[in-house]
Short mmCIF file of C-alpha atoms and ligand atoms in Angstrom, two decimals:
data_model
loop_
_atom_site.label_atom_id
_atom_site.label_comp_id
_atom_site.label_asym_id
_atom_site.label_seq_id
_atom_site.Cartn_x
_atom_site.Cartn_y
_atom_site.Cartn_z
CA MET E 1 -6.13 10.29 20.84
CA GLU E 2 -9.22 8.95 19.12
CA GLU E 3 -7.02 7.74 16.26
CA ARG E 4 -4.72 5.85 18.60
CA GLU E 5 -7.76 4.33 20.27
CA SER E 6 -9.02 3.01 16.97
CA LEU E 7 -5.64 1.42 16.11
CA LYS E 8 -5.57 -0.13 19.58
CA LYS E 9 -8.98 -1.66 18.98
CA ILE E 10 -7.91 -3.10 15.64
CA VAL E 11 -4.75 -4.58 17.21
CA SER E 12 -6.64 -6.28 20.02
CA HIS E 13 -9.46 -7.42 17.72
CA SER E 14 -6.85 -8.92 15.34
CA LYS E 15 -5.39 -10.93 18.17
CA GLU E 16 -8.67 -12.02 19.74
CA TYR E 17 -10.17 -13.22 16.47
CA GLY E 18 -7.13 -14.94 14.99
CA PHE E 19 -5.86 -12.44 12.42
CA VAL E 20 -2.47 -11.12 13.57
CA ILE E 21 -0.51 -12.14 16.66
CA PRO E 22 2.85 -10.96 18.03
CA SER E 23 5.72 -13.25 17.05
CA SER E 24 7.48 -15.37 19.72
CA GLU E 25 5.01 -14.18 22.31
CA ILE E 26 5.99 -16.73 24.97
CA TYR E 27 9.44 -15.09 24.96
CA GLU E 28 7.92 -11.57 25.25
CA GLY E 29 7.69 -11.13 21.49
CA LEU E 30 10.06 -9.58 18.97
CA ASN E 31 9.77 -5.91 18.16
CA ALA E 32 7.90 -5.21 14.89
CA VAL E 33 7.65 -8.89 13.94
CA TYR E 34 4.21 -10.48 13.68
CA ASP E 35 2.63 -13.83 12.81
CA TYR E 36 -0.64 -14.34 10.98
CA ALA E 37 -3.19 -16.63 12.60
CA HIS E 38 -5.81 -18.66 10.68
CA ASN E 39 -8.18 -15.86 9.62
CA GLY E 40 -5.21 -13.59 8.96
CA VAL E 41 -3.56 -16.11 6.62
CA LEU E 42 -6.80 -16.57 4.71
CA LEU E 43 -7.32 -12.82 4.31
CA LYS E 44 -3.69 -12.26 3.36
CA ASN E 45 -3.82 -15.07 0.78
CA ASN E 46 -6.98 -13.58 -0.73
CA ILE E 47 -5.46 -10.10 -1.03
CA ARG E 48 -2.32 -11.55 -2.57
CA ASP E 49 -4.44 -13.65 -4.92
CA TYR E 50 -6.45 -10.63 -6.05
CA TRP E 51 -3.28 -8.64 -6.72
CA TRP E 52 -1.61 -11.55 -8.54
CA LYS E 53 -4.60 -12.28 -10.75
CA SER E 54 -5.12 -8.59 -11.52
CA MET E 55 -1.52 -8.48 -12.76
CA VAL E 56 -0.67 -11.88 -14.22
CA GLN E 57 -4.00 -13.45 -15.09
CA ILE E 58 -5.91 -10.63 -16.76
CA ASN E 59 -2.90 -9.08 -18.52
CA GLN E 60 -1.44 -11.24 -21.23
CA ASN E 61 1.79 -9.23 -21.20
CA ILE E 62 2.62 -9.67 -17.50
CA ILE E 63 4.43 -12.81 -16.38
CA GLY E 64 5.43 -14.05 -12.92
CA VAL E 65 8.59 -15.03 -11.09
CA ASP E 66 9.51 -16.31 -7.63
CA SER E 67 13.17 -15.47 -7.04
CA ALA E 68 15.24 -16.44 -4.01
CA ILE E 69 15.59 -14.20 -0.96
CA PHE E 70 19.37 -14.70 -0.98
CA MET E 71 21.05 -12.98 -3.90
CA HIS E 72 24.66 -12.44 -4.86
CA PRO E 73 26.01 -9.57 -2.69
CA LYS E 74 27.05 -7.63 -5.80
CA THR E 75 23.33 -7.20 -6.52
CA TRP E 76 23.08 -4.69 -3.71
CA ILE E 77 26.22 -2.83 -4.71
CA ALA E 78 24.88 -2.36 -8.25
CA SER E 79 21.39 -1.42 -7.08
CA GLY E 80 22.82 1.30 -4.84
CA HIS E 81 21.46 -0.22 -1.63
CA VAL E 82 24.88 -0.70 0.02
CA GLU E 83 25.67 2.96 -0.59
CA ALA E 84 22.31 4.63 -0.29
CA PHE E 85 19.64 2.47 1.39
CA ASN E 86 19.93 4.54 4.51
CA ASP E 87 17.52 6.32 6.77
CA PRO E 88 18.64 9.47 8.57
CA LEU E 89 18.23 8.83 12.29
CA ILE E 90 18.14 11.22 15.20
CA ASP E 91 17.77 10.56 18.94
CA ASN E 92 16.13 12.64 21.60
CA LYS E 93 18.62 12.86 24.48
CA ASP E 94 15.93 13.09 27.16
CA SER E 95 13.51 10.34 26.16
CA LYS E 96 16.26 8.23 24.48
CA LYS E 97 13.74 7.63 21.69
CA ARG E 98 14.97 7.26 18.12
CA TYR E 99 13.29 8.92 15.12
CA ARG E 100 13.70 9.23 11.38
CA ALA E 101 14.73 12.83 10.72
CA ASP E 102 12.79 12.94 7.42
CA VAL E 103 9.64 11.69 9.14
CA LEU E 104 9.92 14.36 11.86
CA LEU E 105 10.07 17.02 9.13
CA GLU E 106 7.28 15.47 7.06
CA ASN E 107 5.06 15.35 10.16
CA TYR E 108 5.84 19.01 10.80
CA ILE E 109 4.77 19.90 7.24
CA GLU E 110 1.61 17.82 7.63
CA LYS E 111 0.75 19.76 10.81
CA GLN E 112 1.05 23.08 8.96
CA LYS E 113 -1.25 21.71 6.24
CA ASN E 114 -3.79 20.71 8.89
CA LYS E 115 -3.65 24.24 10.27
CA ILE E 116 -4.53 25.61 6.81
CA ASP E 117 -7.46 23.17 6.58
CA LYS E 118 -8.71 24.43 9.96
CA GLU E 119 -8.48 28.08 8.87
CA VAL E 120 -10.46 27.25 5.71
CA LEU E 121 -13.10 25.40 7.70
CA LYS E 122 -13.46 28.28 10.15
CA ALA E 123 -13.86 30.82 7.34
CA LYS E 124 -16.36 28.59 5.54
CA LYS E 125 -18.53 28.56 8.65
CA ARG E 126 -18.20 32.30 9.06
CA TYR E 127 -19.01 33.33 5.48
CA GLY E 128 -21.48 30.58 4.51
CA ASP E 129 -22.59 30.53 0.85
CA LYS E 130 -20.56 33.60 -0.04
CA PHE E 131 -17.31 31.80 0.75
CA ASP E 132 -14.77 31.53 -2.10
CA GLU E 133 -12.15 29.00 -1.01
CA ASN E 134 -9.58 29.82 -3.71
CA GLU E 135 -9.72 33.52 -2.99
CA PHE E 136 -9.40 32.88 0.74
CA ILE E 137 -6.33 30.66 0.29
CA ASN E 138 -4.69 33.22 -2.00
CA THR E 139 -5.37 36.26 0.16
CA ASN E 140 -5.63 35.30 3.82
CA GLN E 141 -2.48 36.39 5.62
CA ARG E 142 -2.29 33.50 8.08
CA VAL E 143 -2.77 30.90 5.31
CA GLN E 144 -0.09 32.62 3.23
CA GLU E 145 2.35 32.52 6.14
CA LEU E 146 1.68 28.83 6.67
CA ASN E 147 2.12 28.11 2.95
CA THR E 148 5.43 29.96 2.86
CA ARG E 149 6.59 27.99 5.90
CA ILE E 150 5.62 24.69 4.21
CA LYS E 151 7.40 25.61 0.99
CA SER E 152 10.61 26.77 2.62
CA THR E 153 10.77 23.74 4.97
CA ASN E 154 10.19 21.40 2.08
CA LYS E 155 12.84 23.07 -0.06
CA ARG E 156 15.49 23.01 2.67
CA MET E 157 14.68 19.36 3.46
CA VAL E 158 14.82 18.23 -0.18
CA ASP E 159 18.04 20.16 -0.86
CA GLY E 160 19.59 18.87 2.36
CA PHE E 161 18.91 15.24 1.47
CA LYS E 162 19.93 15.71 -2.17
CA LYS E 163 23.32 17.02 -1.09
CA ASN E 164 23.52 14.54 1.80
CA ASN E 165 23.96 17.59 4.04
CA LEU E 166 22.88 16.07 7.36
CA LYS E 167 24.01 19.14 9.32
CA GLU E 168 21.42 21.19 7.42
CA ILE E 169 18.70 18.65 8.34
CA GLU E 170 19.76 18.84 11.99
CA ASN E 171 19.72 22.67 11.88
CA LEU E 172 16.26 22.63 10.33
CA ILE E 173 14.85 20.37 13.07
CA ASN E 174 16.37 22.62 15.73
CA GLU E 175 15.26 25.89 14.12
CA LEU E 176 11.69 24.67 13.76
CA GLU E 177 11.83 23.63 17.41
CA ILE E 178 10.40 20.21 16.58
CA LYS E 179 9.73 18.41 19.83
CA CYS E 180 9.96 14.75 20.81
CA PRO E 181 6.38 13.56 21.41
CA VAL E 182 7.55 11.54 24.44
CA SER E 183 9.80 13.99 26.36
CA GLY E 184 8.35 17.17 24.85
CA THR E 185 11.88 18.59 24.46
CA SER E 186 14.03 19.62 21.48
CA ASN E 187 17.21 18.16 22.94
CA TRP E 188 18.40 16.29 19.82
CA THR E 189 21.59 14.45 18.84
CA GLU E 190 23.17 14.99 15.43
CA VAL E 191 21.59 13.26 12.38
CA ARG E 192 23.35 10.06 11.21
CA GLN E 193 22.77 7.68 8.30
CA PHE E 194 21.78 4.11 9.13
CA ASN E 195 21.77 1.27 6.55
CA LEU E 196 18.56 -0.74 6.66
CA MET E 197 19.79 -4.04 5.24
CA PHE E 198 20.17 -7.15 7.42
CA LYS E 199 23.42 -9.08 7.03
CA THR E 200 23.96 -12.81 7.26
CA ASN E 201 26.59 -15.36 6.20
CA LEU E 202 26.52 -18.08 3.59
CA GLY E 203 28.66 -21.19 4.03
CA ALA E 204 30.10 -22.94 7.07
CA SER E 205 33.87 -22.59 6.80
CA SER E 206 35.52 -19.26 7.41
CA ASP E 207 37.43 -19.12 4.08
CA SER E 208 34.39 -19.92 1.92
CA ASN E 209 32.27 -17.60 4.00
CA MET E 210 30.33 -14.99 2.04
CA GLU E 211 28.53 -12.07 3.59
CA LEU E 212 25.00 -11.74 2.26
CA PHE E 213 22.10 -9.36 2.70
CA LEU E 214 18.50 -10.37 3.18
CA ARG E 215 16.75 -8.68 0.27
CA PRO E 216 15.22 -5.30 1.23
CA GLU E 217 12.95 -5.39 -1.86
CA THR E 218 11.80 -8.09 -4.26
CA ALA E 219 12.44 -5.94 -7.35
CA GLN E 220 16.11 -6.90 -7.84
CA GLY E 221 15.14 -10.56 -8.33
CA ILE E 222 13.10 -9.33 -11.29
CA PHE E 223 15.88 -7.18 -12.75
CA LEU E 224 18.51 -9.92 -12.59
CA ASN E 225 16.22 -12.40 -14.33
CA TYR E 226 14.38 -10.12 -16.73
CA LEU E 227 16.13 -11.14 -19.95
CA THR E 228 15.87 -14.89 -19.29
CA LEU E 229 12.20 -14.49 -18.36
CA GLN E 230 11.52 -12.34 -21.43
CA LYS E 231 13.11 -14.91 -23.73
CA THR E 232 11.57 -18.02 -22.15
CA SER E 233 8.10 -16.45 -22.20
CA ARG E 234 8.59 -14.85 -25.64
CA MET E 235 7.56 -11.42 -24.36
CA LYS E 236 7.88 -8.23 -26.36
CA ILE E 237 8.25 -4.76 -24.89
CA PRO E 238 6.12 -3.42 -23.29
CA PHE E 239 5.78 -6.28 -20.82
CA GLY E 240 5.79 -6.74 -17.05
CA ILE E 241 7.13 -9.19 -14.47
CA ALA E 242 5.32 -9.63 -11.17
CA GLN E 243 6.56 -11.10 -7.93
CA THR E 244 5.30 -11.46 -4.38
CA GLY E 245 7.58 -12.36 -1.49
CA LYS E 246 9.30 -11.49 1.76
CA ALA E 247 11.52 -8.43 2.16
CA PHE E 248 13.55 -7.40 5.20
CA ARG E 249 14.44 -3.96 6.53
CA ASN E 250 16.05 -3.09 9.82
CA GLU E 251 13.66 -0.15 10.32
CA ILE E 252 14.81 2.51 12.79
CA VAL E 253 11.36 3.17 14.09
CA ALA E 254 9.03 0.23 13.79
CA ARG E 255 5.75 1.17 15.40
CA GLN E 256 2.15 1.22 14.26
CA PHE E 257 1.49 -2.51 14.22
CA ILE E 258 1.93 -4.17 10.81
CA PHE E 259 2.33 -0.83 9.01
CA ARG E 260 6.10 -0.89 9.49
CA MET E 261 7.64 -4.28 10.08
CA ARG E 262 11.19 -5.60 9.93
CA GLU E 263 10.07 -8.68 7.97
CA PHE E 264 7.22 -8.06 5.55
CA GLU E 265 5.84 -9.09 2.21
CA GLN E 266 5.88 -7.08 -1.00
CA MET E 267 3.89 -7.38 -4.20
CA GLU E 268 5.90 -5.77 -6.96
CA MET E 269 5.56 -5.46 -10.71
CA GLN E 270 8.24 -4.09 -13.00
CA PHE E 271 6.97 -2.96 -16.39
CA PHE E 272 9.67 -2.85 -19.10
CA ILE E 273 9.21 -0.14 -21.72
CA LYS E 274 10.94 1.70 -24.53
CA PRO E 275 13.01 4.68 -23.33
CA GLY E 276 11.11 7.91 -23.92
CA THR E 277 7.68 6.37 -23.21
CA GLN E 278 8.05 6.49 -19.43
CA GLU E 279 5.82 9.50 -18.86
CA GLN E 280 2.84 7.85 -20.56
CA TRP E 281 3.32 4.48 -18.80
CA TYR E 282 3.92 6.11 -15.43
CA LYS E 283 0.57 7.88 -15.72
CA GLU E 284 -1.16 4.73 -16.93
CA TRP E 285 0.10 2.64 -14.01
CA LYS E 286 -0.79 5.36 -11.50
CA ASP E 287 -4.37 5.28 -12.83
CA LYS E 288 -4.55 1.49 -12.93
CA ARG E 289 -3.32 1.05 -9.40
CA MET E 290 -5.74 3.63 -7.99
CA LYS E 291 -8.55 1.85 -9.83
CA TRP E 292 -7.45 -1.44 -8.23
CA HIS E 293 -7.71 0.08 -4.74
CA LEU E 294 -11.06 1.69 -5.42
CA SER E 295 -12.41 -1.58 -6.87
CA LEU E 296 -12.67 -2.90 -3.30
CA GLY E 297 -15.49 -0.46 -2.68
CA PHE E 298 -14.16 1.53 0.28
CA GLU E 299 -14.64 5.31 0.44
CA GLU E 300 -12.76 7.16 -2.31
CA LYS E 301 -11.78 9.98 0.05
CA LYS E 302 -9.57 7.59 2.02
CA TYR E 303 -7.06 7.42 -0.85
CA ARG E 304 -4.89 10.13 -2.38
CA PHE E 305 -1.75 10.51 -4.47
CA HIS E 306 1.37 12.06 -3.03
CA ASP E 307 3.87 12.98 -5.74
CA HIS E 308 7.45 12.88 -4.50
CA GLU E 309 9.85 15.76 -4.53
CA LYS E 310 12.55 13.86 -2.66
CA LEU E 311 13.33 11.12 -5.21
CA SER E 312 15.19 7.86 -4.53
CA HIS E 313 18.54 7.36 -6.21
CA TYR E 314 16.99 5.33 -9.06
CA ALA E 315 13.86 7.31 -9.97
CA ASP E 316 12.95 10.16 -12.35
CA ALA E 317 9.38 10.36 -11.01
CA ALA E 318 7.61 8.77 -8.06
CA SER E 319 4.22 8.89 -6.45
CA ASP E 320 2.65 7.17 -3.47
CA ILE E 321 -0.91 6.06 -3.13
CA GLU E 322 -1.61 7.12 0.43
CA PHE E 323 -4.34 5.68 2.59
CA ASN E 324 -5.98 7.32 5.58
CA PHE E 325 -4.85 4.84 8.26
CA PRO E 326 -6.05 5.28 11.87
CA PHE E 327 -2.88 7.38 12.34
CA GLY E 328 -3.42 9.58 9.26
CA PHE E 329 -2.57 9.51 5.54
CA LYS E 330 0.49 7.30 4.94
CA GLU E 331 2.07 5.46 2.02
CA LEU E 332 0.31 2.28 1.00
CA GLU E 333 1.86 1.77 -2.43
CA GLY E 334 4.63 3.35 -4.48
CA ILE E 335 4.62 3.87 -8.25
CA HIS E 336 8.11 4.67 -9.50
CA SER E 337 9.57 5.54 -12.84
CA ARG E 338 12.91 3.75 -12.30
CA THR E 339 14.53 4.69 -15.64
CA ASP E 340 17.23 2.21 -16.80
CA PHE E 341 19.20 2.73 -13.58
CA ASP E 342 19.05 -0.85 -12.28
CA LEU E 343 19.57 -2.69 -15.57
CA LYS E 344 22.47 -0.45 -16.58
CA SER E 345 24.16 -0.84 -13.17
CA HIS E 346 23.84 -4.63 -13.24
CA GLU E 347 25.19 -4.68 -16.77
CA LYS E 348 28.17 -2.62 -15.74
CA LEU E 349 29.03 -4.57 -12.59
CA SER E 350 28.41 -8.06 -14.00
CA GLY E 351 30.03 -7.36 -17.38
CA LYS E 352 27.11 -9.25 -19.00
CA LYS E 353 25.02 -7.76 -21.78
CA ILE E 354 21.42 -7.62 -20.64
CA GLN E 355 19.92 -5.48 -23.40
CA TYR E 356 16.59 -6.17 -25.03
CA PHE E 357 16.69 -7.02 -28.73
CA ASP E 358 13.86 -5.50 -30.72
CA THR E 359 13.32 -7.97 -33.58
CA ASP E 360 11.07 -5.59 -35.56
CA LYS E 361 13.62 -2.77 -35.61
CA ASN E 362 16.68 -4.99 -35.45
CA GLU E 363 18.20 -2.98 -32.59
CA SER E 364 19.19 -3.50 -28.97
CA TYR E 365 18.50 -1.18 -26.08
CA THR E 366 18.25 -1.08 -22.29
CA PRO E 367 14.57 -0.81 -21.37
CA TYR E 368 13.17 1.75 -18.97
CA VAL E 369 11.07 0.51 -16.07
CA ILE E 370 7.87 1.57 -14.33
CA GLU E 371 7.45 -0.13 -10.96
CA THR E 372 4.36 -0.63 -8.85
CA SER E 373 5.25 -1.73 -5.32
CA ILE E 374 2.83 -2.44 -2.50
CA GLY E 375 3.30 -3.99 0.92
CA LEU E 376 0.91 -6.89 1.47
CA ASP E 377 0.86 -6.30 5.22
CA ARG E 378 0.08 -2.59 4.79
CA MET E 379 -2.68 -3.52 2.38
CA PHE E 380 -3.99 -5.95 4.99
CA LEU E 381 -4.01 -3.17 7.60
CA SER E 382 -5.83 -0.82 5.22
CA VAL E 383 -8.52 -3.47 4.65
CA LEU E 384 -8.92 -4.08 8.38
CA SER E 385 -9.09 -0.37 9.24
CA ASN E 386 -11.63 0.24 6.50
CA ALA E 387 -13.70 -2.74 7.51
CA TYR E 388 -13.83 -2.37 11.30
CA PHE E 389 -17.15 -1.01 12.64
CA ASN E 390 -18.56 -0.92 16.13
CA GLU E 391 -22.30 -0.58 15.48
CA THR E 392 -25.15 0.19 17.81
CA LEU E 393 -28.22 -1.74 16.72
CA GLU E 394 -31.90 -0.74 16.85
CA ASP E 395 -32.52 -2.75 20.02
CA GLY E 396 -29.71 -0.85 21.78
CA SER E 397 -27.24 -3.72 21.68
CA SER E 398 -23.94 -3.39 19.84
CA ARG E 399 -21.85 -5.50 17.52
CA VAL E 400 -18.34 -5.39 16.10
CA VAL E 401 -18.43 -6.22 12.42
CA LEU E 402 -15.67 -6.43 9.82
CA LYS E 403 -17.19 -5.29 6.53
CA ILE E 404 -14.41 -6.86 4.47
CA PRO E 405 -15.19 -6.94 0.73
CA LYS E 406 -17.04 -10.22 0.29
CA GLN E 407 -14.71 -11.53 -2.41
CA ILE E 408 -11.65 -11.40 -0.16
CA ALA E 409 -13.25 -12.23 3.21
CA PRO E 410 -11.30 -14.98 5.00
CA ILE E 411 -14.36 -17.18 5.52
CA LYS E 412 -17.05 -16.79 2.88
CA LEU E 413 -19.86 -18.81 4.46
CA ALA E 414 -20.67 -20.13 7.91
CA VAL E 415 -22.89 -23.17 8.11
CA LEU E 416 -24.94 -23.22 11.31
CA PRO E 417 -27.34 -26.02 12.26
CA LEU E 418 -30.03 -24.52 14.51
CA LEU E 419 -30.12 -27.62 16.74
CA LYS E 420 -27.81 -30.59 17.23
CA LYS E 421 -30.59 -33.10 16.66
CA ASP E 422 -33.25 -34.22 14.16
CA GLY E 423 -30.73 -34.73 11.37
CA LEU E 424 -29.80 -31.03 11.06
CA LEU E 425 -26.10 -31.74 11.67
CA GLU E 426 -26.04 -34.24 8.83
CA ILE E 427 -27.57 -31.73 6.40
CA ALA E 428 -25.02 -29.12 7.49
CA LYS E 429 -22.16 -31.55 6.86
CA GLU E 430 -23.56 -32.38 3.41
CA LEU E 431 -23.71 -28.70 2.55
CA ILE E 432 -20.12 -28.22 3.64
CA ASN E 433 -19.09 -31.19 1.58
CA GLU E 434 -20.80 -29.73 -1.47
CA PHE E 435 -19.23 -26.27 -1.30
CA SER E 436 -15.93 -26.60 0.57
CA SER E 437 -13.90 -27.07 -2.62
CA GLU E 438 -15.19 -23.73 -3.93
CA VAL E 439 -14.89 -21.40 -0.92
CA ASN E 440 -13.59 -21.36 2.64
CA LEU E 441 -16.43 -22.32 4.97
CA SER E 442 -16.73 -22.57 8.69
CA TYR E 443 -19.01 -24.69 10.81
CA ASP E 444 -20.38 -23.71 14.20
CA GLU E 445 -22.91 -25.61 16.31
CA LYS E 446 -22.24 -24.04 19.73
CA ASP E 447 -24.37 -21.42 21.55
CA ALA E 448 -27.56 -19.61 20.57
CA ILE E 449 -27.83 -18.57 16.94
CA GLY E 450 -27.51 -14.84 17.74
CA ARG E 451 -24.13 -15.36 19.38
CA ARG E 452 -22.98 -17.45 16.47
CA TYR E 453 -23.94 -14.63 14.06
CA ARG E 454 -21.91 -12.17 16.17
CA ARG E 455 -18.85 -14.41 16.04
CA GLN E 456 -19.07 -14.51 12.24
CA ASP E 457 -19.61 -10.71 12.06
CA ALA E 458 -16.42 -10.24 14.05
CA ILE E 459 -14.34 -12.13 11.47
CA GLY E 460 -16.16 -10.62 8.49
CA THR E 461 -18.02 -13.67 7.15
CA PRO E 462 -20.39 -12.25 4.48
CA TYR E 463 -23.10 -14.90 4.81
CA CYS E 464 -24.39 -17.36 7.39
CA VAL E 465 -26.48 -20.31 6.31
CA THR E 466 -28.78 -21.68 9.00
CA ILE E 467 -30.21 -25.19 8.76
CA ASP E 468 -33.54 -25.54 10.59
CA HIS E 469 -36.63 -27.72 10.62
CA GLN E 470 -38.03 -26.20 7.46
CA THR E 471 -34.87 -27.45 5.70
CA LEU E 472 -36.06 -30.99 6.42
CA GLU E 473 -39.33 -30.25 4.66
CA ASP E 474 -38.38 -28.21 1.60
CA ASN E 475 -34.57 -28.22 1.37
CA THR E 476 -34.34 -24.46 1.89
CA PHE E 477 -32.25 -22.66 4.52
CA THR E 478 -31.90 -19.17 5.94
CA LEU E 479 -29.27 -16.93 4.40
CA ARG E 480 -28.25 -14.08 6.73
CA ASP E 481 -26.40 -11.07 5.32
CA ARG E 482 -23.52 -9.70 7.41
CA ASP E 483 -23.97 -6.02 6.54
CA SER E 484 -27.76 -5.60 6.44
CA MET E 485 -28.42 -8.51 8.85
CA GLU E 486 -31.40 -9.34 6.63
CA GLN E 487 -32.48 -12.93 6.31
CA LYS E 488 -34.11 -14.79 3.43
CA ARG E 489 -34.85 -18.37 2.45
CA ILE E 490 -32.85 -19.89 -0.35
CA ASN E 491 -32.02 -23.34 -1.77
CA ASN E 492 -28.80 -25.04 -2.93
CA LYS E 493 -29.04 -23.63 -6.42
CA ASP E 494 -29.42 -20.06 -5.13
CA LEU E 495 -26.42 -20.57 -2.88
CA LYS E 496 -24.32 -21.83 -5.77
CA ASN E 497 -25.28 -18.69 -7.70
CA ILE E 498 -24.40 -16.39 -4.81
CA ILE E 499 -21.01 -18.05 -4.43
CA GLU E 500 -20.22 -17.65 -8.11
CA LYS E 501 -21.50 -14.10 -8.48
CA GLU E 502 -20.55 -12.51 -5.17
CA LEU E 503 -17.94 -14.53 -3.36
CA THR E 504 -15.22 -15.28 -5.89
CA LEU E 505 -12.68 -12.83 -7.31
CA ASN E 506 -14.36 -12.91 -10.75
CA SER E 507 -16.57 -9.87 -10.25
CA LEU E 508 -13.63 -7.80 -8.97
CA LEU E 509 -11.39 -8.89 -11.82
CA ASN E 510 -14.06 -8.24 -14.47
CA ASN E 511 -14.38 -4.65 -13.27
CA LEU E 512 -10.69 -4.05 -13.86
CA LYS E 513 -10.74 -5.07 -17.50
P1 ATP P 601 8.28 4.20 3.88
O1 ATP P 601 8.54 5.60 3.33
O2 ATP P 601 6.95 4.05 4.57
O3 ATP P 601 9.44 3.65 4.65
P2 ATP P 601 9.25 3.23 1.41
O4 ATP P 601 9.07 4.42 0.53
O5 ATP P 601 10.61 2.91 1.93
O6 ATP P 601 8.18 3.26 2.60
P3 ATP P 601 9.16 1.38 -0.74
O7 ATP P 601 10.61 1.11 -0.70
O8 ATP P 601 8.61 2.19 -1.85
O9 ATP P 601 8.68 1.97 0.66
O10 ATP P 601 8.41 -0.02 -0.65
C1 ATP P 601 7.22 -0.30 -1.35
C2 ATP P 601 6.10 -0.69 -0.42
O11 ATP P 601 6.51 -1.70 0.50
C3 ATP P 601 5.59 0.44 0.45
O12 ATP P 601 4.65 1.23 -0.24
C4 ATP P 601 4.95 -0.30 1.61
O13 ATP P 601 3.63 -0.68 1.28
C5 ATP P 601 5.81 -1.54 1.72
N1 ATP P 601 6.76 -1.41 2.83
C6 ATP P 601 7.95 -0.76 2.82
N2 ATP P 601 8.55 -0.86 4.02
C7 ATP P 601 7.73 -1.60 4.81
C8 ATP P 601 7.80 -2.06 6.16
N3 ATP P 601 8.85 -1.80 6.91
N4 ATP P 601 6.76 -2.78 6.64
C9 ATP P 601 5.68 -3.07 5.87
N5 ATP P 601 5.57 -2.67 4.59
C10 ATP P 601 6.57 -1.95 4.05
#
């Protein structure tokens, strides 16, 4: 309940302060489609920029591409999406609500894991310092029962999906007596496969008409172009290609705000390697991506790896970086060892040779691929949920503050003239003129200064600069810190320094090197 409350607060805060708004709202909105308002666009651009620079700018062997959303329909036959990009759906006959069968089972397993955690916590309290957690887990009867239940459920689920045995998945849901959270009953339909790709048509006349799919991932635009990009950029293996852009999926269950949308943005990087080296590169990219997340300075315990047992049709290993969203740990990013599946399939279907030629060894081969794939909107939600605080202050009042990492905050500085007279406005405008080409600034002259600070806290502005009468005398102004709320006097030169050192992406990027 508390978790749902906190997501609700983030959703309404996002709307009230111009981050994320429902799409087509005057027509009652469109399910799972959202628009980004001014502060949202700025934050999203900054996150994308940080990702892009951490891939393409600081790595000399990663290049970029921006491929079209429309692609030849054969792309999706070769990639396996026409055949296998399905989600298993199941309906509850009483509530008429639709669910993903795999998600129902994964939630069930998660619940059993939570029960184990509770048992451990209880025993810890009971035994105090003498408590040996490993021994307890290995010997306690209840924990062993729960572990056996988790293992057998997982095995039956993985086998069922591997063999596309949907009857077995249905039986499992029924045997475990999994209930619909809305109706509370286990009155389920059978499990069916549902393809997630959106269809559209290219061309106006019926005979030249071609049925297309809106791309469900940006990766295929990289695969189709990889050889041309490699040659034109004179890359040698190992090298990567990065792309950010829209992807579309007709999700069965699209709830939880911008976590699961039908139109969303991905940031993907495909790293092309020599076959046989995939284990080493897979590990390296897992480490690098976790480091990227932790570089933003949020609590380490909010992130964890989840190694997959149920692998997609193209992968020989896969892991998710999960984030503790207000509704629990869920996938934020996927790291996949995609083998040579995609390149080989495109080669076969197109009849074109797309092998890499190794000039040192004088031989051709099809590279293997490690992929890192993150949803920009999910990343945005993770930043917002990490940053949102409702604080009670010493004087008993409260404030909502977004402690967004300073380098990616939508507005970096707010310039606030204390009064509208005595030339303070002119100084404020001059200051904006001086710094607006370096960072996003905002200007606010309305209301008492305390209220103006609160407004900036609510959108996560790291610093406010207040112009007052002392500015007229000695050219200094007050710098107020969002997190500590401390204030100090500084001059133009100090401000320039703060911008360079704290408010640009440089410090974040330097830490990744
Ligand atoms: P899920 O299991 O949550 O459906 P997935 O395993 O299908 O995700 P991938 O195909 O690995 O996801 O896509 C890579 C990334 O794209 C995900 O880690 C996620 O951040 C993002 N993503 C996928 N689907 C959506 C969506 N419907 N809305 C927003 N972001 C998404």
